[in-house]
XYZ file of C-alpha atoms in Angstrom:
487
model
C 81.231 105.195 65.546
C 82.051 107.433 68.528
C 84.469 106.339 71.205
C 82.924 105.300 74.514
C 84.561 106.600 77.719
C 85.590 104.819 80.889
C 83.110 103.886 83.600
C 83.897 107.060 85.536
C 82.498 108.965 82.547
C 79.468 106.739 82.149
C 78.096 105.532 85.453
C 75.654 107.762 87.366
C 77.018 109.497 90.425
C 75.000 107.275 92.753
C 77.185 104.304 91.771
C 80.271 106.061 93.068
C 78.481 107.310 96.164
C 77.830 103.644 96.884
C 81.497 102.785 96.291
C 82.517 105.582 98.653
C 80.179 104.366 101.386
C 81.432 100.787 100.971
C 85.079 101.912 101.187
C 84.366 104.032 104.262
C 82.718 101.029 105.911
C 85.734 98.821 105.102
C 88.180 101.392 106.472
C 86.129 101.805 109.623
C 85.994 98.032 110.011
C 89.776 97.795 109.561
C 90.316 100.527 112.148
C 88.031 98.797 114.631
C 89.807 95.495 113.966
C 93.104 97.151 114.877
C 91.731 98.916 117.951
C 89.706 96.009 119.330
C 91.971 93.199 118.122
C 95.273 91.978 119.575
C 98.021 94.477 120.354
C 101.150 94.537 118.215
C 103.486 93.823 121.117
C 103.468 91.938 124.387
C 105.240 93.482 127.370
C 106.294 91.942 130.684
C 107.529 94.233 133.445
C 109.599 93.061 136.419
C 111.223 94.928 139.322
C 114.486 94.053 141.024
C 113.040 94.865 144.485
C 109.875 92.814 143.811
C 107.901 94.624 146.545
C 104.362 93.450 147.273
C 103.055 96.995 147.801
C 104.506 98.159 144.428
C 106.848 100.468 146.302
C 110.290 101.360 144.971
C 111.743 101.970 148.431
C 113.404 98.923 149.978
C 111.467 97.379 152.881
C 112.560 93.874 154.018
C 109.020 93.128 155.188
C 107.523 93.839 151.764
C 110.347 93.233 149.283
C 111.878 89.869 148.372
C 114.024 90.745 145.369
C 117.552 91.997 144.757
C 119.247 95.306 145.546
C 121.526 95.769 142.539
C 123.195 98.756 144.187
C 124.833 96.430 146.721
C 128.128 94.661 146.113
C 127.863 91.291 144.328
C 124.095 91.560 143.674
C 122.862 89.756 140.522
C 119.372 89.770 138.971
C 118.389 86.661 136.983
C 115.267 86.080 134.895
C 114.057 83.287 132.616
C 111.578 84.232 129.852
C 109.529 82.104 127.471
C 108.213 80.055 125.895
C 108.773 81.719 122.521
C 107.851 80.670 119.028
C 109.069 81.823 115.630
C 106.162 84.249 115.127
C 107.240 86.245 118.189
C 109.793 87.706 115.781
C 112.154 89.307 118.297
C 112.588 90.114 121.966
C 114.165 93.065 123.728
C 115.053 94.089 127.268
C 114.944 97.703 128.445
C 116.271 98.754 131.863
C 114.804 101.643 133.917
C 116.806 102.409 137.106
C 115.322 104.349 140.041
C 117.193 107.006 142.015
C 117.609 105.923 145.632
C 118.162 109.429 147.024
C 115.442 111.339 145.161
C 117.968 113.704 143.553
C 118.675 114.766 140.006
C 121.265 112.408 138.499
C 123.243 112.627 135.246
C 125.964 109.978 135.484
C 127.471 107.197 133.385
C 126.375 103.767 134.616
C 128.031 100.452 133.707
C 125.748 97.408 133.387
C 126.861 93.807 132.883
C 124.437 91.636 130.873
C 124.671 87.945 129.912
C 122.151 86.117 127.701
C 121.625 82.346 127.551
C 119.530 80.326 125.095
C 117.649 77.285 126.413
C 115.972 74.439 124.526
C 113.549 73.926 127.410
C 112.465 75.557 130.634
C 114.710 73.348 132.755
C 117.422 72.691 130.146
C 120.976 73.944 130.573
C 121.519 77.320 128.938
C 123.973 78.091 126.132
C 125.734 81.432 126.533
C 124.865 83.664 123.562
C 126.464 86.921 124.672
C 128.119 88.575 127.648
C 129.113 92.220 127.662
C 129.262 95.437 129.663
C 127.454 98.530 128.414
C 127.894 102.142 129.471
C 124.793 104.340 129.482
C 123.832 107.715 130.864
C 121.695 107.397 133.983
C 119.402 110.403 133.752
C 116.982 110.845 136.678
C 114.820 113.937 137.108
C 111.360 112.628 138.064
C 111.680 111.761 141.748
C 112.264 108.648 143.843
C 109.093 106.767 142.896
C 109.438 107.499 139.181
C 111.827 105.625 136.850
C 114.844 107.275 135.296
C 115.262 107.321 131.542
C 115.575 103.798 130.155
C 118.085 102.164 127.836
C 118.165 98.951 125.799
C 120.211 96.080 127.194
C 119.271 93.342 124.707
C 117.723 93.238 121.234
C 117.440 89.780 119.655
C 115.997 90.278 116.149
C 115.157 86.583 115.616
C 113.828 83.883 117.915
C 116.341 81.029 117.963
C 115.420 79.343 121.249
C 112.089 78.704 122.999
C 113.511 79.953 126.295
C 116.049 82.596 127.257
C 117.741 83.529 130.510
C 119.284 86.901 131.305
C 121.692 87.776 134.102
C 122.125 91.462 134.996
C 124.585 93.028 137.441
C 126.229 96.366 138.123
C 130.030 95.886 138.106
C 131.838 96.633 141.362
C 134.808 98.414 139.785
C 135.964 101.758 141.115
C 134.687 103.833 138.195
C 131.179 102.480 138.708
C 131.011 102.580 142.507
C 129.777 106.169 142.935
C 126.867 105.973 140.519
C 126.035 102.410 141.569
C 125.411 103.675 145.102
C 122.667 105.933 143.705
C 120.707 103.060 142.151
C 117.630 101.946 144.044
C 115.002 99.748 142.451
C 115.349 98.734 138.786
C 112.546 97.997 136.325
C 113.124 95.500 133.498
C 110.721 95.539 130.546
C 110.707 92.612 128.095
C 108.936 93.075 124.737
C 108.173 90.882 121.702
C 105.625 90.604 118.920
C 102.201 89.334 119.893
C 101.641 86.043 118.053
C 97.912 86.771 117.728
C 98.699 90.045 115.925
C 101.251 88.407 113.615
C 98.685 85.756 112.689
C 96.144 88.507 111.990
C 98.733 90.368 109.893
C 99.582 87.262 107.872
C 95.888 86.563 107.295
C 95.314 90.128 106.027
C 98.380 90.051 103.801
C 97.430 86.728 102.218
C 93.790 87.770 101.774
C 94.702 91.085 100.143
C 97.309 89.368 97.978
C 94.684 86.946 96.634
C 92.101 89.693 96.039
C 94.655 91.991 94.399
C 95.835 89.190 92.126
C 92.229 88.626 91.024
C 91.740 92.360 90.380
C 94.978 92.529 88.380
C 93.974 89.527 86.303
C 90.458 90.872 85.715
C 91.680 94.314 84.617
C 94.391 93.086 82.277
C 92.103 90.384 80.891
C 89.458 93.047 80.177
C 92.055 95.183 78.388
C 93.604 92.335 76.422
C 91.913 93.251 73.117
C 92.607 96.974 73.385
C 95.839 98.071 71.674
C 98.127 99.767 74.173
C 98.178 103.006 72.186
C 94.394 103.220 72.657
C 94.573 102.979 76.437
C 93.811 106.240 78.198
C 96.542 107.676 80.369
C 94.504 106.735 83.445
C 94.234 103.112 82.279
C 97.978 102.887 81.713
C 98.615 104.310 85.160
C 96.179 102.041 86.983
C 97.444 98.993 85.092
C 100.875 99.717 86.568
C 99.602 100.732 90.032
C 97.738 97.437 90.333
C 100.986 95.579 89.728
C 102.612 97.470 92.628
C 100.119 95.766 94.940
C 102.268 92.658 94.516
C 105.068 94.655 96.178
C 102.809 95.919 98.954
C 101.322 92.502 99.729
C 104.740 90.818 99.297
C 104.244 87.059 98.846
C 107.726 86.536 100.370
C 106.822 88.224 103.670
C 106.231 85.002 105.716
C 109.803 83.902 104.979
C 111.198 86.474 107.415
C 109.749 84.380 110.252
C 111.238 81.183 108.835
C 114.670 82.407 107.727
C 116.781 84.320 110.248
C 118.645 87.406 109.126
C 118.209 90.886 107.710
C 117.451 90.043 104.053
C 113.702 89.369 104.055
C 112.766 92.208 106.473
C 114.840 94.605 104.363
C 113.261 93.274 101.162
C 109.792 93.862 102.598
C 110.784 97.435 103.539
C 112.122 98.004 100.007
C 108.864 96.762 98.458
C 106.772 99.038 100.672
C 108.977 102.047 99.917
C 108.736 101.365 96.165
C 104.953 101.095 96.419
C 104.709 104.425 98.282
C 107.116 106.113 95.853
C 105.196 104.982 92.767
C 101.940 106.160 94.345
C 103.444 109.594 94.988
C 104.684 109.807 91.399
C 101.199 108.963 90.131
C 99.640 111.681 92.300
C 102.095 114.269 90.991
C 101.225 113.471 87.376
C 97.504 112.635 87.654
C 96.338 116.126 88.605
C 98.700 117.819 86.155
C 97.264 115.609 83.430
C 93.733 116.833 84.175
C 94.899 120.436 84.674
C 96.476 120.395 81.206
C 93.282 118.942 79.772
C 94.870 115.623 78.924
C 97.827 116.983 76.972
C 101.420 116.107 77.747
C 104.417 116.795 75.536
C 106.154 113.459 75.877
C 108.707 114.466 73.279
C 109.926 117.004 75.801
C 111.024 114.163 78.085
C 114.057 113.678 75.844
C 115.503 116.902 77.229
C 115.616 118.181 80.826
C 112.294 119.725 81.856
C 110.515 120.521 85.101
C 108.555 117.267 84.673
C 111.690 115.348 85.559
C 111.599 116.864 89.035
C 108.473 114.883 89.919
C 109.937 111.353 89.724
C 113.324 112.640 90.951
C 111.842 114.102 94.153
C 109.509 111.135 94.713
C 112.242 108.519 94.238
C 114.693 110.583 96.316
C 112.178 110.342 99.139
C 112.046 106.568 98.632
C 115.843 106.304 98.558
C 116.352 108.251 101.784
C 113.484 106.460 103.517
C 114.905 103.051 102.648
C 118.395 104.249 103.600
C 117.027 105.416 106.966
C 115.502 101.978 107.555
C 118.738 100.162 106.632
C 120.844 102.449 108.813
C 118.537 101.895 111.767
C 118.546 98.161 111.113
C 122.345 97.953 110.888
C 122.706 100.017 114.070
C 120.505 97.521 115.894
C 122.606 94.617 114.602
C 125.953 96.176 115.485
C 124.918 97.566 118.885
C 121.296 97.733 120.023
C 122.092 100.153 122.861
C 121.336 103.767 121.923
C 122.482 106.586 124.156
C 124.939 109.397 124.675
C 127.898 107.080 124.192
C 126.852 106.381 120.599
C 126.616 108.715 117.607
C 123.117 108.936 116.144
C 123.722 112.028 113.987
C 123.579 109.983 110.773
C 120.161 108.557 111.630
C 118.898 112.016 112.578
C 120.073 113.474 109.253
C 118.480 110.652 107.253
C 115.212 111.092 109.123
C 115.276 114.877 108.627
C 115.898 114.591 104.870
C 113.177 111.939 104.494
C 110.692 114.104 106.415
C 111.642 117.177 104.352
C 111.147 115.333 101.051
C 107.832 113.895 102.252
C 106.638 117.376 103.203
C 107.737 118.709 99.801
C 105.845 116.020 97.893
C 102.754 116.445 100.085
C 102.594 120.226 99.564
C 103.281 119.798 95.832
C 100.402 117.354 95.451
C 97.990 119.567 97.411
C 98.971 122.609 95.318
C 98.389 120.679 92.078
C 94.990 119.556 93.374
C 94.012 123.173 94.051
C 95.386 124.449 90.724
C 93.266 121.862 88.900
C 89.982 123.047 90.445
C 89.517 126.109 88.146
C 90.062 123.890 85.097
C 87.403 121.349 86.059
C 84.976 124.133 86.995
C 85.438 125.684 83.569
C 85.172 122.352 81.760
C 82.739 120.162 83.641
C 83.492 117.182 81.408
C 86.615 116.744 83.545
C 84.813 117.090 86.870
C 84.019 113.407 87.388
C 87.565 112.285 86.629
C 88.994 114.927 88.946
C 86.682 114.128 91.840
C 87.191 110.402 91.312
C 90.960 110.644 91.790
C 91.041 113.661 94.144
C 88.794 112.257 96.884
C 90.672 108.925 97.394
C 94.017 110.731 97.134
C 92.965 113.313 99.719
C 91.862 110.511 102.051
C 95.309 108.882 101.718
C 97.228 112.140 102.188
C 95.274 113.428 105.183
C 95.252 109.970 106.788
C 99.068 109.918 106.682
C 99.367 113.505 107.946
C 96.895 112.842 110.753
C 98.652 109.638 111.782
C 102.011 111.439 111.878
C 100.588 114.112 114.177
C 99.139 111.470 116.493
C 102.399 109.492 116.469
C 100.796 106.282 115.210
C 102.553 106.115 111.836
C 106.229 105.312 111.415
C 108.813 102.630 110.651
C 109.738 101.577 114.200
C 106.783 101.270 116.567
C 103.689 100.666 114.461
C 100.383 100.052 116.188
C 97.806 97.416 115.291
C 95.267 100.129 114.389
C 97.660 101.920 112.015
C 98.655 98.686 110.285
C 95.082 97.488 109.708
C 93.847 100.904 108.562
C 96.697 101.833 106.210
C 97.107 98.356 104.791
C 93.419 98.321 103.880
C 93.589 101.900 102.544
C 96.582 101.232 100.279
C 94.892 98.172 98.787
C 91.499 99.840 98.343
C 92.966 102.862 96.538
C 93.957 101.136 93.247
C 90.950 98.813 93.417
C 88.606 101.804 93.367
C 90.556 103.508 90.585
C 90.472 100.287 88.561
C 86.671 100.317 88.809
C 86.430 103.902 87.585
C 88.985 103.440 84.806
C 87.441 100.190 83.666
C 86.717 100.564 79.928
C 83.054 101.132 79.145
C 81.653 98.681 76.631
C 78.879 98.877 74.105
C 76.564 97.002 76.427
C 74.178 98.064 79.152
C 76.511 100.484 80.965
C 77.276 102.518 77.866
C 73.587 102.411 76.937
C 72.842 104.300 80.177
C 75.076 107.129 79.005
C 72.879 107.839 75.982
C 70.253 109.283 78.312
C 71.977 112.097 80.238
C 70.252 113.387 83.343
C 70.982 115.515 86.367
C 72.683 112.461 87.814
C 75.133 112.352 84.904
C 75.729 115.987 83.854
C 79.233 115.391 82.545
C 78.022 113.168 79.720
C 76.484 115.983 77.661
C 79.325 116.209 75.142
C 79.615 112.434 74.872
C 75.875 112.084 74.311
C 75.845 114.812 71.694
C 78.687 113.117 69.842
C 77.047 109.691 69.792
C 73.578 111.062 69.053
C 74.785 112.472 65.726
C 75.784 109.044 64.501
C 72.832 107.026 65.648
C 69.749 107.692 67.694
C 69.009 104.141 68.835
C 70.674 101.182 70.504
C 72.048 100.164 67.114
C 74.607 102.953 67.499
C 76.453 100.643 69.812
C 76.677 97.794 67.360
C 75.030 94.407 67.416
C 75.774 91.559 69.726
C 79.535 92.137 69.721
C 80.834 93.776 72.872
C 83.596 96.181 71.789
C 85.967 97.948 74.154
C 87.001 101.560 73.914
C 88.997 103.973 76.009
C 91.586 106.026 74.133
C 92.753 109.496 75.050
C 90.178 111.105 72.738
C 87.589 110.268 75.373
C 89.008 113.142 77.393
């Protein structure tokens, strides 16, 4: 009895057109959810002058705030209420130049932070320090100078906070302090509505992915592992990486303070991306070589080793970049000329270089495979089935990088919803195509090749020699096939 192929080899093209349309609709819906839904962050902006006409030139008739450039002036602000899902809060300061001149000077700023159990409760001092930052002004009197971070609290420990900001009156600070006019203070934190949406999506995708994993492995339970096609082995593993992507431990980072759970989530996402890249590097080579790999050669150094080495090097540097950035925020959240950021720049450059290398490598392999599938059309369906979703993933990432909406620091709601849906859909779709064809109705369709299923000619000719009727597929028993000979 002839071996039956996978569903990608059996189903008419119209089935996969339908899958493509459904996936496009889901991705569009996810993108619209991100664009039209809640923003990732909430921002509150305050001005030291607090002028009614939104001016940044002091006018006693219009302004009722503080002039921090004067001796003894202090700006105080209470913010809240917060809840655990707000995740963090930060304060960025943007000074204005009083004299409308170009300024490049070192400014000292004193900042004290108090935690409060209630709006009117007495505050507990959490920190008090003086920071030195470069005051860089080159935009004019009514435009803010370059900003710098005064506070970054990575966990919410109190429902209310109070900050006290002043410019020290010491001699070294007097000259530049006299140049300071108005000051803008921007507070930021996670939008609770977005975090709730994110948690809902993560839990929903985790449940669906678990069901898909169970269904696929349950379907393959009676097939000896050595009879699995290479694609089935790959997708069986890729489905398991969805557990990393959807991370059932993710909600704990809002319940347990500290760096561990956020770093663990970053590690899981990096591993998921790295394993996907490794699959892409091998999948097209597998088709290009017409399903033949010399696995014995893996016992000695070969060029094949470069694929996982480069992919996992990218993952290592990307995770290292995240940890370095995270540690820098913990040690001192204020970035500027007084702090060395060369290490972070190097890590980012190496990560970007490795990502570019893997991207070009994958695209080259995709192009090198085209002549093979044109010469042997039996491979066309499998190539198109993996090439189209992979191209969507690759060009989505490249496009998002160009538009500045994809990255580890300031993600947008639209990028999260779109890419999270895309990364989950990708293995789901592959699992459908690599699902083993059975001797039932689906395989029965393959015995009647048509223009809709041109790649099934060789399969049909092989099965037709053994039996010309439905009996060729056995009786009532539903057997599963899918070894590498189906290639």
